[in-house]
């Protein structure tokens, strides 16, 4: 028996998120089904990040155990022949039997949130960004973002249904870029709470539009309540870019 690690990219538009759900098809379900057919074994993948419905990924990570004779580094090629076009295995390799994608000591996750800031929506980008028609001040957004960098209690920036005792997380970098009509919020940290990046995006959008001052972001952190922050931005703009593991 060997444990194979796969890096998975997907367009989440047509899926009810990563984790198996009773109400629709998910990324995990498709991977389990295609791997089971490929290997002839009952395969169940374990994912690093359980992305929500409509959220995309370029570098989610998962593992599964198999006795298949297919070399681990060739598993990506074999599986891609059987997957739909909106799911791709970027690469595959073998890891130790005790290696778990969610329980490694040193982990850095990077997400991007994409905003289309234009007078009218762009139909080509509607599935991969959220549209904001009013002008946004990138300088103010960057000033507000500075308060989120570092170790903080992010309870104000997580869904009220989050079932975790520890809401302290560390954001190592939070950058905001603009190229034409596209604004990208890029955030890296050691872990994220449920809806945390989307709530950060929703809050910074309000800063950019002038509804909040940049200093209001610091106050939201200090208030430690979800109702203090901005709305949860739509899932279509969110992309899990990468998950990096320390040695």
CSV table of N, CA and C in Angstrom, one decimal, residues 4 8 83 221:
chain,number,residue,atom,x,y,z
A,4,UNK,N,-0.5,8.3,-2.3
A,4,UNK,CA,-0.2,9.2,-3.4
A,4,UNK,C,-0.8,10.6,-3.1
A,8,UNK,N,-4.5,19.4,-7.3
A,8,UNK,CA,-5.7,19.4,-8.1
A,8,UNK,C,-6.1,20.9,-8.4
A,83,UNK,N,-10.9,12.3,-16.3
A,83,UNK,CA,-11.6,13.4,-15.6
A,83,UNK,C,-12.2,14.4,-16.6
A,221,UNK,N,-11.4,44.1,13.7
A,221,UNK,CA,-10.6,43.1,14.3
A,221,UNK,C,-10.9,43.1,15.8
